[in-house]
Amino acid sequence: MYAIAQDVFPIFILILFGWGLVKTRILNADIGDGLGEFVFKVAVPVLLFRTISQADFHGASPFRLWIAYFSGVAITWAVGHLLATRLFGRDARVGVLAGVSSAFANNIFIGLPLVERTVGSDGIVAVSILLAVHLPLMMVIGTVLMERAEHKVNGGESRGLVNVLRQVGTNLMRNPLVIGLAAGLVLHVSGLALPRVLASVVDQITAMAAPAALISLGMALNKYGIHGNVGIATVISALKLLLMPACVWLACRVLGLSADWTAALVLTSSVPTGINAWLIANRFGVGHGLAASAISLSTAVGVLSVTLWAWMLQ
């Protein structure tokens, strides 16, 4: 357990470090926004590009990987929605947001660094394959369900699935993560290699991805905090940190995924709620406090649950 903690704790210490930089006013929160933008638009896409371009897939199909992960997403999302609407008596919109917050893992800012540190290169390949579909699928489902819930609660006209898909598809064509993955796949299929000088630059940018992501996340957490909703936020955090990785682990075992891919999927599913839950709440103007509380609370206690899952998977 001590050896596992030595791998996990530095990840959350960097998050705490970033939080402290803003809290003590050593750095302005706007700097964290800029650093986060660098991570999302440059560092992580370059990491994904290098990973996919050099990956050895061993002839494995991505479909079992996707099924294993998203079966955990579906179960956890449904449980979160039902608990929010039936147990806590919230409306359908908050139910959707509770489902999103329970099942939307922070794969970019925490999952990738965690898997890189604890599993290694094969784990990064698995997470990269997951990221190829994770963001678009989760955002499409979240947006469609939220629009239907909005229509149910307040009336009005829903945009419909086709319009949502068109908007998300347009956004994905400009998404740096998708561009990085696609460019890496092109290089992988072509069998070409980057010139030595360019490869060195790529390696240096890649090395910045994990620490920059964690520090920028910590700086961003100053915006959230616990804004009421402690009871429901605690339940959502428990679903995110415990139920979802348990479901993913079971699905991986049933589908016969390798040990490294299983560890990668379980660990990235066990990380705290992603900031995307806040973005959806902000987009529809509902549940800001719940999303903020779920993000902050799951991040605060995530160090313990992630350490537990890493220990169980060793």
PDB file of C-alpha atoms in Angstrom:
ATOM      1  CA  MET A   1       0.000   0.000   0.000  1.00  0.00           C
ATOM      2  CA  TYR A   2       2.858   2.394   0.847  1.00  0.00           C
ATOM      3  CA  ALA A   3       4.450   1.848  -2.571  1.00  0.00           C
ATOM      4  CA  ILE A   4       1.113   2.489  -4.288  1.00  0.00           C
ATOM      5  CA  ALA A   5       0.596   5.653  -2.251  1.00  0.00           C
ATOM      6  CA  GLN A   6       3.991   6.903  -3.436  1.00  0.00           C
ATOM      7  CA  ASP A   7       2.672   6.719  -7.005  1.00  0.00           C
ATOM      8  CA  VAL A   8      -0.758   8.236  -6.319  1.00  0.00           C
ATOM      9  CA  PHE A   9      -0.065  10.917  -3.721  1.00  0.00           C
ATOM     10  CA  PRO A  10       2.246  13.067  -5.906  1.00  0.00           C
ATOM     11  CA  ILE A  11      -0.621  13.467  -8.394  1.00  0.00           C
ATOM     12  CA  PHE A  12      -2.920  14.949  -5.769  1.00  0.00           C
ATOM     13  CA  ILE A  13      -0.087  16.926  -4.181  1.00  0.00           C
ATOM     14  CA  LEU A  14       0.412  18.715  -7.511  1.00  0.00           C
ATOM     15  CA  ILE A  15      -3.328  19.477  -7.584  1.00  0.00           C
ATOM     16  CA  LEU A  16      -3.056  20.847  -4.031  1.00  0.00           C
ATOM     17  CA  PHE A  17       0.014  22.831  -5.056  1.00  0.00           C
ATOM     18  CA  GLY A  18      -1.886  24.468  -7.904  1.00  0.00           C
ATOM     19  CA  TRP A  19      -4.814  25.221  -5.583  1.00  0.00           C
ATOM     20  CA  GLY A  20      -2.428  26.791  -3.062  1.00  0.00           C
ATOM     21  CA  LEU A  21      -0.761  29.006  -5.677  1.00  0.00           C
ATOM     22  CA  VAL A  22      -4.068  30.761  -6.291  1.00  0.00           C
ATOM     23  CA  LYS A  23      -5.359  30.586  -2.724  1.00  0.00           C
ATOM     24  CA  THR A  24      -2.238  32.339  -1.398  1.00  0.00           C
ATOM     25  CA  ARG A  25      -2.337  34.788  -4.333  1.00  0.00           C
ATOM     26  CA  ILE A  26       1.122  33.855  -5.514  1.00  0.00           C
ATOM     27  CA  LEU A  27      -0.457  33.476  -8.958  1.00  0.00           C
ATOM     28  CA  ASN A  28      -3.681  34.827 -10.397  1.00  0.00           C
ATOM     29  CA  ALA A  29      -6.483  32.399 -11.272  1.00  0.00           C
ATOM     30  CA  ASP A  30      -6.334  33.663 -14.864  1.00  0.00           C
ATOM     31  CA  ILE A  31      -2.881  32.126 -15.163  1.00  0.00           C
ATOM     32  CA  GLY A  32      -4.429  28.771 -14.302  1.00  0.00           C
ATOM     33  CA  ASP A  33      -6.963  29.260 -17.083  1.00  0.00           C
ATOM     34  CA  GLY A  34      -4.133  29.929 -19.533  1.00  0.00           C
ATOM     35  CA  LEU A  35      -2.176  26.910 -18.307  1.00  0.00           C
ATOM     36  CA  GLY A  36      -5.270  24.724 -18.624  1.00  0.00           C
ATOM     37  CA  GLU A  37      -5.767  25.955 -22.175  1.00  0.00           C
ATOM     38  CA  PHE A  38      -2.151  25.055 -22.984  1.00  0.00           C
ATOM     39  CA  VAL A  39      -2.702  21.575 -21.553  1.00  0.00           C
ATOM     40  CA  PHE A  40      -5.919  20.991 -23.510  1.00  0.00           C
ATOM     41  CA  LYS A  41      -4.831  22.538 -26.813  1.00  0.00           C
ATOM     42  CA  VAL A  42      -1.132  21.637 -26.936  1.00  0.00           C
ATOM     43  CA  ALA A  43       0.404  19.357 -24.299  1.00  0.00           C
ATOM     44  CA  VAL A  44      -2.180  16.558 -24.117  1.00  0.00           C
ATOM     45  CA  PRO A  45      -2.825  16.462 -27.901  1.00  0.00           C
ATOM     46  CA  VAL A  46       0.933  16.091 -28.426  1.00  0.00           C
ATOM     47  CA  LEU A  47       1.000  13.326 -25.791  1.00  0.00           C
ATOM     48  CA  LEU A  48      -1.842  11.504 -27.560  1.00  0.00           C
ATOM     49  CA  PHE A  49      -0.138  12.011 -30.921  1.00  0.00           C
ATOM     50  CA  ARG A  50       3.104  10.457 -29.695  1.00  0.00           C
ATOM     51  CA  THR A  51       1.332   7.617 -27.877  1.00  0.00           C
ATOM     52  CA  ILE A  52      -0.805   6.545 -30.846  1.00  0.00           C
ATOM     53  CA  SER A  53       2.008   6.985 -33.392  1.00  0.00           C
ATOM     54  CA  GLN A  54       4.274   4.655 -31.386  1.00  0.00           C
ATOM     55  CA  ALA A  55       1.623   2.276 -30.013  1.00  0.00           C
ATOM     56  CA  ASP A  56       1.681  -1.483 -30.336  1.00  0.00           C
ATOM     57  CA  PHE A  57      -1.972  -2.524 -30.286  1.00  0.00           C
ATOM     58  CA  HIS A  58      -1.123  -6.258 -30.343  1.00  0.00           C
ATOM     59  CA  GLY A  59      -4.021  -6.757 -32.761  1.00  0.00           C
ATOM     60  CA  ALA A  60      -6.533  -5.854 -30.042  1.00  0.00           C
ATOM     61  CA  SER A  61      -9.968  -4.520 -30.949  1.00  0.00           C
ATOM     62  CA  PRO A  62     -11.051  -1.260 -29.308  1.00  0.00           C
ATOM     63  CA  PHE A  63     -14.691  -2.335 -29.087  1.00  0.00           C
ATOM     64  CA  ARG A  64     -14.308  -4.522 -25.997  1.00  0.00           C
ATOM     65  CA  LEU A  65     -12.472  -1.669 -24.309  1.00  0.00           C
ATOM     66  CA  TRP A  66     -15.253   0.799 -25.134  1.00  0.00           C
ATOM     67  CA  ILE A  67     -17.979  -1.646 -24.060  1.00  0.00           C
ATOM     68  CA  ALA A  68     -16.228  -2.320 -20.746  1.00  0.00           C
ATOM     69  CA  TYR A  69     -15.864   1.353 -19.883  1.00  0.00           C
ATOM     70  CA  PHE A  70     -19.202   2.650 -21.095  1.00  0.00           C
ATOM     71  CA  SER A  71     -21.161  -0.143 -19.434  1.00  0.00           C
ATOM     72  CA  GLY A  72     -19.808   1.285 -16.162  1.00  0.00           C
ATOM     73  CA  VAL A  73     -20.785   4.769 -17.332  1.00  0.00           C
ATOM     74  CA  ALA A  74     -24.341   3.665 -18.158  1.00  0.00           C
ATOM     75  CA  ILE A  75     -24.951   1.920 -14.832  1.00  0.00           C
ATOM     76  CA  THR A  76     -23.475   4.727 -12.715  1.00  0.00           C
ATOM     77  CA  TRP A  77     -25.265   7.443 -14.687  1.00  0.00           C
ATOM     78  CA  ALA A  78     -28.628   5.675 -14.282  1.00  0.00           C
ATOM     79  CA  VAL A  79     -28.122   5.168 -10.540  1.00  0.00           C
ATOM     80  CA  GLY A  80     -27.089   8.813 -10.071  1.00  0.00           C
ATOM     81  CA  HIS A  81     -30.145  10.030 -11.976  1.00  0.00           C
ATOM     82  CA  LEU A  82     -32.553   7.807 -10.055  1.00  0.00           C
ATOM     83  CA  LEU A  83     -31.134   8.742  -6.654  1.00  0.00           C
ATOM     84  CA  ALA A  84     -31.305  12.462  -7.447  1.00  0.00           C
ATOM     85  CA  THR A  85     -34.917  12.340  -8.650  1.00  0.00           C
ATOM     86  CA  ARG A  86     -36.388   9.628  -6.384  1.00  0.00           C
ATOM     87  CA  LEU A  87     -34.374   9.885  -3.146  1.00  0.00           C
ATOM     88  CA  PHE A  88     -33.601  13.627  -3.129  1.00  0.00           C
ATOM     89  CA  GLY A  89     -36.726  14.716  -5.015  1.00  0.00           C
ATOM     90  CA  ARG A  90     -34.926  16.890  -7.585  1.00  0.00           C
ATOM     91  CA  ASP A  91     -36.347  17.618 -11.047  1.00  0.00           C
ATOM     92  CA  ALA A  92     -35.324  15.883 -14.268  1.00  0.00           C
ATOM     93  CA  ARG A  93     -32.661  18.482 -15.126  1.00  0.00           C
ATOM     94  CA  VAL A  94     -30.820  17.970 -11.845  1.00  0.00           C
ATOM     95  CA  GLY A  95     -31.265  14.230 -12.361  1.00  0.00           C
ATOM     96  CA  VAL A  96     -29.368  14.441 -15.661  1.00  0.00           C
ATOM     97  CA  LEU A  97     -26.668  16.585 -14.061  1.00  0.00           C
ATOM     98  CA  ALA A  98     -26.346  14.105 -11.185  1.00  0.00           C
ATOM     99  CA  GLY A  99     -25.902  11.307 -13.724  1.00  0.00           C
ATOM    100  CA  VAL A 100     -23.252  13.272 -15.611  1.00  0.00           C
ATOM    101  CA  SER A 101     -21.400  14.147 -12.410  1.00  0.00           C
ATOM    102  CA  SER A 102     -21.475  10.498 -11.289  1.00  0.00           C
ATOM    103  CA  ALA A 103     -20.112   9.111 -14.562  1.00  0.00           C
ATOM    104  CA  PHE A 104     -17.968  11.827 -16.211  1.00  0.00           C
ATOM    105  CA  ALA A 105     -14.387  11.132 -15.076  1.00  0.00           C
ATOM    106  CA  ASN A 106     -11.615  13.712 -15.276  1.00  0.00           C
ATOM    107  CA  ASN A 107      -9.666  11.597 -17.755  1.00  0.00           C
ATOM    108  CA  ILE A 108      -7.588  14.401 -19.268  1.00  0.00           C
ATOM    109  CA  PHE A 109      -6.267  16.204 -16.207  1.00  0.00           C
ATOM    110  CA  ILE A 110      -6.050  13.311 -13.715  1.00  0.00           C
ATOM    111  CA  GLY A 111      -6.665  10.027 -15.555  1.00  0.00           C
ATOM    112  CA  LEU A 112      -3.809  10.334 -18.028  1.00  0.00           C
ATOM    113  CA  PRO A 113      -1.159  11.331 -15.442  1.00  0.00           C
ATOM    114  CA  LEU A 114      -2.372   8.623 -13.066  1.00  0.00           C
ATOM    115  CA  VAL A 115      -2.280   5.839 -15.663  1.00  0.00           C
ATOM    116  CA  GLU A 116       1.074   7.015 -17.025  1.00  0.00           C
ATOM    117  CA  ARG A 117       2.580   6.879 -13.543  1.00  0.00           C
ATOM    118  CA  THR A 118       1.019   3.623 -12.313  1.00  0.00           C
ATOM    119  CA  VAL A 119       0.494   1.468 -15.427  1.00  0.00           C
ATOM    120  CA  GLY A 120       2.878   2.779 -18.072  1.00  0.00           C
ATOM    121  CA  SER A 121       2.846   2.948 -21.860  1.00  0.00           C
ATOM    122  CA  ASP A 122       0.305   0.153 -22.457  1.00  0.00           C
ATOM    123  CA  GLY A 123      -2.059   1.902 -20.093  1.00  0.00           C
ATOM    124  CA  ILE A 124      -1.671   5.198 -21.943  1.00  0.00           C
ATOM    125  CA  VAL A 125      -2.575   3.399 -25.182  1.00  0.00           C
ATOM    126  CA  ALA A 126      -5.799   2.146 -23.583  1.00  0.00           C
ATOM    127  CA  VAL A 127      -6.727   5.605 -22.285  1.00  0.00           C
ATOM    128  CA  SER A 128      -5.924   7.149 -25.678  1.00  0.00           C
ATOM    129  CA  ILE A 129      -8.292   4.708 -27.383  1.00  0.00           C
ATOM    130  CA  LEU A 130     -10.936   5.600 -24.804  1.00  0.00           C
ATOM    131  CA  LEU A 131     -10.451   9.339 -25.317  1.00  0.00           C
ATOM    132  CA  ALA A 132     -11.088   8.936 -29.043  1.00  0.00           C
ATOM    133  CA  VAL A 133     -14.793   8.501 -28.279  1.00  0.00           C
ATOM    134  CA  HIS A 134     -15.226   9.534 -24.637  1.00  0.00           C
ATOM    135  CA  LEU A 135     -15.678  13.288 -24.912  1.00  0.00           C
ATOM    136  CA  PRO A 136     -17.961  13.334 -27.987  1.00  0.00           C
ATOM    137  CA  LEU A 137     -20.143  10.483 -26.746  1.00  0.00           C
ATOM    138  CA  MET A 138     -20.519  11.870 -23.224  1.00  0.00           C
ATOM    139  CA  MET A 139     -21.232  15.406 -24.427  1.00  0.00           C
ATOM    140  CA  VAL A 140     -23.814  14.274 -26.996  1.00  0.00           C
ATOM    141  CA  ILE A 141     -25.649  12.096 -24.460  1.00  0.00           C
ATOM    142  CA  GLY A 142     -25.454  14.748 -21.739  1.00  0.00           C
ATOM    143  CA  THR A 143     -26.677  17.533 -24.029  1.00  0.00           C
ATOM    144  CA  VAL A 144     -29.549  15.519 -25.534  1.00  0.00           C
ATOM    145  CA  LEU A 145     -30.778  14.292 -22.151  1.00  0.00           C
ATOM    146  CA  MET A 146     -30.494  17.755 -20.602  1.00  0.00           C
ATOM    147  CA  GLU A 147     -32.444  19.344 -23.471  1.00  0.00           C
ATOM    148  CA  ARG A 148     -35.183  16.738 -23.101  1.00  0.00           C
ATOM    149  CA  ALA A 149     -35.273  17.340 -19.340  1.00  0.00           C
ATOM    150  CA  GLU A 150     -35.431  21.100 -19.939  1.00  0.00           C
ATOM    151  CA  HIS A 151     -38.360  20.560 -22.306  1.00  0.00           C
ATOM    152  CA  LYS A 152     -40.102  18.360 -19.733  1.00  0.00           C
ATOM    153  CA  VAL A 153     -39.680  20.903 -16.909  1.00  0.00           C
ATOM    154  CA  ASN A 154     -40.139  24.238 -18.699  1.00  0.00           C
ATOM    155  CA  GLY A 155     -41.666  23.352 -22.055  1.00  0.00           C
ATOM    156  CA  GLY A 156     -40.381  24.933 -25.245  1.00  0.00           C
ATOM    157  CA  GLU A 157     -38.894  23.349 -28.325  1.00  0.00           C
ATOM    158  CA  SER A 158     -36.039  20.832 -28.197  1.00  0.00           C
ATOM    159  CA  ARG A 159     -33.315  20.980 -30.820  1.00  0.00           C
ATOM    160  CA  GLY A 160     -33.420  17.256 -31.423  1.00  0.00           C
ATOM    161  CA  LEU A 161     -30.671  14.690 -31.845  1.00  0.00           C
ATOM    162  CA  VAL A 162     -29.690  15.625 -35.426  1.00  0.00           C
ATOM    163  CA  ASN A 163     -29.024  19.266 -34.559  1.00  0.00           C
ATOM    164  CA  VAL A 164     -27.055  18.311 -31.457  1.00  0.00           C
ATOM    165  CA  LEU A 165     -24.967  15.830 -33.435  1.00  0.00           C
ATOM    166  CA  ARG A 166     -24.282  18.448 -36.096  1.00  0.00           C
ATOM    167  CA  GLN A 167     -23.093  20.968 -33.525  1.00  0.00           C
ATOM    168  CA  VAL A 168     -20.963  18.450 -31.618  1.00  0.00           C
ATOM    169  CA  GLY A 169     -19.514  17.088 -34.866  1.00  0.00           C
ATOM    170  CA  THR A 170     -18.510  20.580 -35.977  1.00  0.00           C
ATOM    171  CA  ASN A 171     -16.857  21.217 -32.620  1.00  0.00           C
ATOM    172  CA  LEU A 172     -15.000  17.890 -32.749  1.00  0.00           C
ATOM    173  CA  MET A 173     -13.445  18.710 -36.104  1.00  0.00           C
ATOM    174  CA  ARG A 174     -11.676  21.580 -34.324  1.00  0.00           C
ATOM    175  CA  ASN A 175     -11.036  19.686 -31.087  1.00  0.00           C
ATOM    176  CA  PRO A 176      -7.269  19.515 -30.357  1.00  0.00           C
ATOM    177  CA  LEU A 177      -7.556  16.076 -28.725  1.00  0.00           C
ATOM    178  CA  VAL A 178      -9.249  14.601 -31.784  1.00  0.00           C
ATOM    179  CA  ILE A 179      -6.700  16.259 -34.075  1.00  0.00           C
ATOM    180  CA  GLY A 180      -3.819  14.848 -31.999  1.00  0.00           C
ATOM    181  CA  LEU A 181      -5.288  11.342 -32.040  1.00  0.00           C
ATOM    182  CA  ALA A 182      -5.990  11.469 -35.781  1.00  0.00           C
ATOM    183  CA  ALA A 183      -2.497  12.749 -36.613  1.00  0.00           C
ATOM    184  CA  GLY A 184      -0.928  10.030 -34.469  1.00  0.00           C
ATOM    185  CA  LEU A 185      -3.005   7.356 -36.177  1.00  0.00           C
ATOM    186  CA  VAL A 186      -1.970   8.634 -39.623  1.00  0.00           C
ATOM    187  CA  LEU A 187       1.705   8.459 -38.652  1.00  0.00           C
ATOM    188  CA  HIS A 188       1.212   5.008 -37.122  1.00  0.00           C
ATOM    189  CA  VAL A 189      -0.487   3.589 -40.219  1.00  0.00           C
ATOM    190  CA  SER A 190       2.069   5.149 -42.569  1.00  0.00           C
ATOM    191  CA  GLY A 191       4.964   3.511 -40.729  1.00  0.00           C
ATOM    192  CA  LEU A 192       6.972   6.725 -40.911  1.00  0.00           C
ATOM    193  CA  ALA A 193       8.969   8.192 -38.041  1.00  0.00           C
ATOM    194  CA  LEU A 194       9.457  11.781 -36.991  1.00  0.00           C
ATOM    195  CA  PRO A 195      12.867  13.349 -37.646  1.00  0.00           C
ATOM    196  CA  ARG A 196      15.094  13.157 -34.597  1.00  0.00           C
ATOM    197  CA  VAL A 197      14.984  16.884 -33.831  1.00  0.00           C
ATOM    198  CA  LEU A 198      11.193  17.037 -34.108  1.00  0.00           C
ATOM    199  CA  ALA A 199      10.817  13.878 -32.016  1.00  0.00           C
ATOM    200  CA  SER A 200      12.910  15.518 -29.287  1.00  0.00           C
ATOM    201  CA  VAL A 201      10.593  18.545 -29.271  1.00  0.00           C
ATOM    202  CA  VAL A 202       7.553  16.270 -29.068  1.00  0.00           C
ATOM    203  CA  ASP A 203       9.102  14.393 -26.130  1.00  0.00           C
ATOM    204  CA  GLN A 204       9.750  17.630 -24.246  1.00  0.00           C
ATOM    205  CA  ILE A 205       6.198  18.890 -24.721  1.00  0.00           C
ATOM    206  CA  THR A 206       4.866  15.481 -23.698  1.00  0.00           C
ATOM    207  CA  ALA A 207       6.880  15.625 -20.485  1.00  0.00           C
ATOM    208  CA  MET A 208       5.075  18.849 -19.547  1.00  0.00           C
ATOM    209  CA  ALA A 209       1.580  17.431 -20.022  1.00  0.00           C
ATOM    210  CA  ALA A 210       1.063  15.639 -16.695  1.00  0.00           C
ATOM    211  CA  PRO A 211       2.431  18.236 -14.231  1.00  0.00           C
ATOM    212  CA  ALA A 212       0.886  21.147 -16.135  1.00  0.00           C
ATOM    213  CA  ALA A 213      -2.504  19.396 -16.216  1.00  0.00           C
ATOM    214  CA  LEU A 214      -2.503  18.691 -12.488  1.00  0.00           C
ATOM    215  CA  ILE A 215      -1.345  22.170 -11.448  1.00  0.00           C
ATOM    216  CA  SER A 216      -3.854  23.884 -13.745  1.00  0.00           C
ATOM    217  CA  LEU A 217      -6.648  21.700 -12.343  1.00  0.00           C
ATOM    218  CA  GLY A 218      -5.697  22.682  -8.804  1.00  0.00           C
ATOM    219  CA  MET A 219      -5.731  26.348  -9.776  1.00  0.00           C
ATOM    220  CA  ALA A 220      -9.162  25.942 -11.380  1.00  0.00           C
ATOM    221  CA  LEU A 221     -10.632  24.310  -8.261  1.00  0.00           C
ATOM    222  CA  ASN A 222     -10.562  27.691  -6.531  1.00  0.00           C
ATOM    223  CA  LYS A 223     -13.601  28.589  -8.664  1.00  0.00           C
ATOM    224  CA  TYR A 224     -15.725  25.775  -7.298  1.00  0.00           C
ATOM    225  CA  GLY A 225     -15.705  24.859  -3.635  1.00  0.00           C
ATOM    226  CA  ILE A 226     -18.614  23.312  -1.731  1.00  0.00           C
ATOM    227  CA  HIS A 227     -21.761  25.303  -2.463  1.00  0.00           C
ATOM    228  CA  GLY A 228     -24.426  23.503  -0.459  1.00  0.00           C
ATOM    229  CA  ASN A 229     -25.960  20.250  -1.745  1.00  0.00           C
ATOM    230  CA  VAL A 230     -23.604  18.362   0.579  1.00  0.00           C
ATOM    231  CA  GLY A 231     -25.871  15.339   0.919  1.00  0.00           C
ATOM    232  CA  ILE A 232     -26.480  14.707  -2.767  1.00  0.00           C
ATOM    233  CA  ALA A 233     -22.900  15.723  -3.659  1.00  0.00           C
ATOM    234  CA  THR A 234     -21.589  13.115  -1.199  1.00  0.00           C
ATOM    235  CA  VAL A 235     -23.728  10.415  -2.815  1.00  0.00           C
ATOM    236  CA  ILE A 236     -22.601  11.461  -6.305  1.00  0.00           C
ATOM    237  CA  SER A 237     -18.954  11.408  -5.211  1.00  0.00           C
ATOM    238  CA  ALA A 238     -19.382   7.902  -3.778  1.00  0.00           C
ATOM    239  CA  LEU A 239     -20.915   6.705  -7.047  1.00  0.00           C
ATOM    240  CA  LYS A 240     -18.101   8.279  -9.047  1.00  0.00           C
ATOM    241  CA  LEU A 241     -15.242   7.033  -6.894  1.00  0.00           C
ATOM    242  CA  LEU A 242     -16.556   3.586  -5.922  1.00  0.00           C
ATOM    243  CA  LEU A 243     -19.483   2.311  -8.018  1.00  0.00           C
ATOM    244  CA  MET A 244     -18.227   3.305 -11.442  1.00  0.00           C
ATOM    245  CA  PRO A 245     -14.736   1.711 -11.157  1.00  0.00           C
ATOM    246  CA  ALA A 246     -16.316  -1.399  -9.645  1.00  0.00           C
ATOM    247  CA  CYS A 247     -18.634  -1.720 -12.658  1.00  0.00           C
ATOM    248  CA  VAL A 248     -15.778  -1.117 -15.096  1.00  0.00           C
ATOM    249  CA  TRP A 249     -13.610  -3.706 -13.326  1.00  0.00           C
ATOM    250  CA  LEU A 250     -16.364  -6.312 -13.530  1.00  0.00           C
ATOM    251  CA  ALA A 251     -16.974  -5.574 -17.220  1.00  0.00           C
ATOM    252  CA  CYS A 252     -13.250  -5.826 -17.984  1.00  0.00           C
ATOM    253  CA  ARG A 253     -13.093  -9.233 -16.308  1.00  0.00           C
ATOM    254  CA  VAL A 254     -16.170 -10.493 -18.162  1.00  0.00           C
ATOM    255  CA  LEU A 255     -14.810  -9.277 -21.519  1.00  0.00           C
ATOM    256  CA  GLY A 256     -11.323 -10.655 -20.878  1.00  0.00           C
ATOM    257  CA  LEU A 257      -9.260  -7.480 -21.255  1.00  0.00           C
ATOM    258  CA  SER A 258      -5.567  -7.655 -20.481  1.00  0.00           C
ATOM    259  CA  ALA A 259      -4.274  -6.785 -17.011  1.00  0.00           C
ATOM    260  CA  ASP A 260      -2.753  -3.479 -18.172  1.00  0.00           C
ATOM    261  CA  TRP A 261      -5.862  -2.374 -20.060  1.00  0.00           C
ATOM    262  CA  THR A 262      -8.072  -3.389 -17.134  1.00  0.00           C
ATOM    263  CA  ALA A 263      -5.910  -1.427 -14.702  1.00  0.00           C
ATOM    264  CA  ALA A 264      -5.913   1.603 -16.999  1.00  0.00           C
ATOM    265  CA  LEU A 265      -9.691   1.638 -17.444  1.00  0.00           C
ATOM    266  CA  VAL A 266     -10.455   1.032 -13.783  1.00  0.00           C
ATOM    267  CA  LEU A 267      -8.013   3.693 -12.605  1.00  0.00           C
ATOM    268  CA  THR A 268      -9.184   6.345 -15.070  1.00  0.00           C
ATOM    269  CA  SER A 269     -12.798   5.555 -14.148  1.00  0.00           C
ATOM    270  CA  SER A 270     -11.954   5.952 -10.442  1.00  0.00           C
ATOM    271  CA  VAL A 271     -10.707   9.542 -10.700  1.00  0.00           C
ATOM    272  CA  PRO A 272     -12.845  12.500  -9.528  1.00  0.00           C
ATOM    273  CA  THR A 273     -15.666  14.145 -11.454  1.00  0.00           C
ATOM    274  CA  GLY A 274     -14.525  16.107 -14.504  1.00  0.00           C
ATOM    275  CA  ILE A 275     -15.015  19.819 -15.031  1.00  0.00           C
ATOM    276  CA  ASN A 276     -17.318  18.977 -17.966  1.00  0.00           C
ATOM    277  CA  ALA A 277     -20.125  18.516 -15.432  1.00  0.00           C
ATOM    278  CA  TRP A 278     -19.773  22.214 -14.574  1.00  0.00           C
ATOM    279  CA  LEU A 279     -19.747  23.132 -18.278  1.00  0.00           C
ATOM    280  CA  ILE A 280     -23.057  21.347 -18.841  1.00  0.00           C
ATOM    281  CA  ALA A 281     -24.561  23.000 -15.757  1.00  0.00           C
ATOM    282  CA  ASN A 282     -23.346  26.376 -16.996  1.00  0.00           C
ATOM    283  CA  ARG A 283     -24.703  25.751 -20.495  1.00  0.00           C
ATOM    284  CA  PHE A 284     -28.232  25.072 -19.216  1.00  0.00           C
ATOM    285  CA  GLY A 285     -28.157  27.409 -16.198  1.00  0.00           C
ATOM    286  CA  VAL A 286     -29.102  24.762 -13.625  1.00  0.00           C
ATOM    287  CA  GLY A 287     -27.276  22.850 -10.885  1.00  0.00           C
ATOM    288  CA  HIS A 288     -24.149  25.003 -10.667  1.00  0.00           C
ATOM    289  CA  GLY A 289     -23.819  24.410  -6.934  1.00  0.00           C
ATOM    290  CA  LEU A 290     -24.302  20.662  -7.278  1.00  0.00           C
ATOM    291  CA  ALA A 291     -21.717  20.341 -10.058  1.00  0.00           C
ATOM    292  CA  ALA A 292     -19.201  22.493  -8.168  1.00  0.00           C
ATOM    293  CA  SER A 293     -19.700  20.542  -4.942  1.00  0.00           C
ATOM    294  CA  ALA A 294     -19.347  17.179  -6.701  1.00  0.00           C
ATOM    295  CA  ILE A 295     -16.120  18.255  -8.439  1.00  0.00           C
ATOM    296  CA  SER A 296     -14.550  19.669  -5.268  1.00  0.00           C
ATOM    297  CA  LEU A 297     -15.670  16.892  -2.921  1.00  0.00           C
ATOM    298  CA  SER A 298     -14.702  14.018  -5.208  1.00  0.00           C
ATOM    299  CA  THR A 299     -11.301  15.621  -5.820  1.00  0.00           C
ATOM    300  CA  ALA A 300     -10.720  16.169  -2.095  1.00  0.00           C
ATOM    301  CA  VAL A 301     -11.361  12.527  -1.142  1.00  0.00           C
ATOM    302  CA  GLY A 302     -10.247  11.003  -4.445  1.00  0.00           C
ATOM    303  CA  VAL A 303      -6.687  10.499  -3.245  1.00  0.00           C
ATOM    304  CA  LEU A 304      -7.909   7.819  -0.828  1.00  0.00           C
ATOM    305  CA  SER A 305     -10.222   5.973  -3.220  1.00  0.00           C
ATOM    306  CA  VAL A 306      -7.742   6.085  -6.115  1.00  0.00           C
ATOM    307  CA  THR A 307      -5.014   4.697  -3.836  1.00  0.00           C
ATOM    308  CA  LEU A 308      -7.376   1.900  -2.807  1.00  0.00           C
ATOM    309  CA  TRP A 309      -8.166   0.968  -6.408  1.00  0.00           C
ATOM    310  CA  ALA A 310      -4.486   1.104  -7.409  1.00  0.00           C
ATOM    311  CA  TRP A 311      -3.646  -1.218  -4.502  1.00  0.00           C
ATOM    312  CA  MET A 312      -6.431  -3.667  -5.395  1.00  0.00           C
ATOM    313  CA  LEU A 313      -5.237  -3.806  -9.018  1.00  0.00           C
ATOM    314  CA  GLN A 314      -1.590  -4.528  -8.288  1.00  0.00           C
TER     315      GLN A 314
END
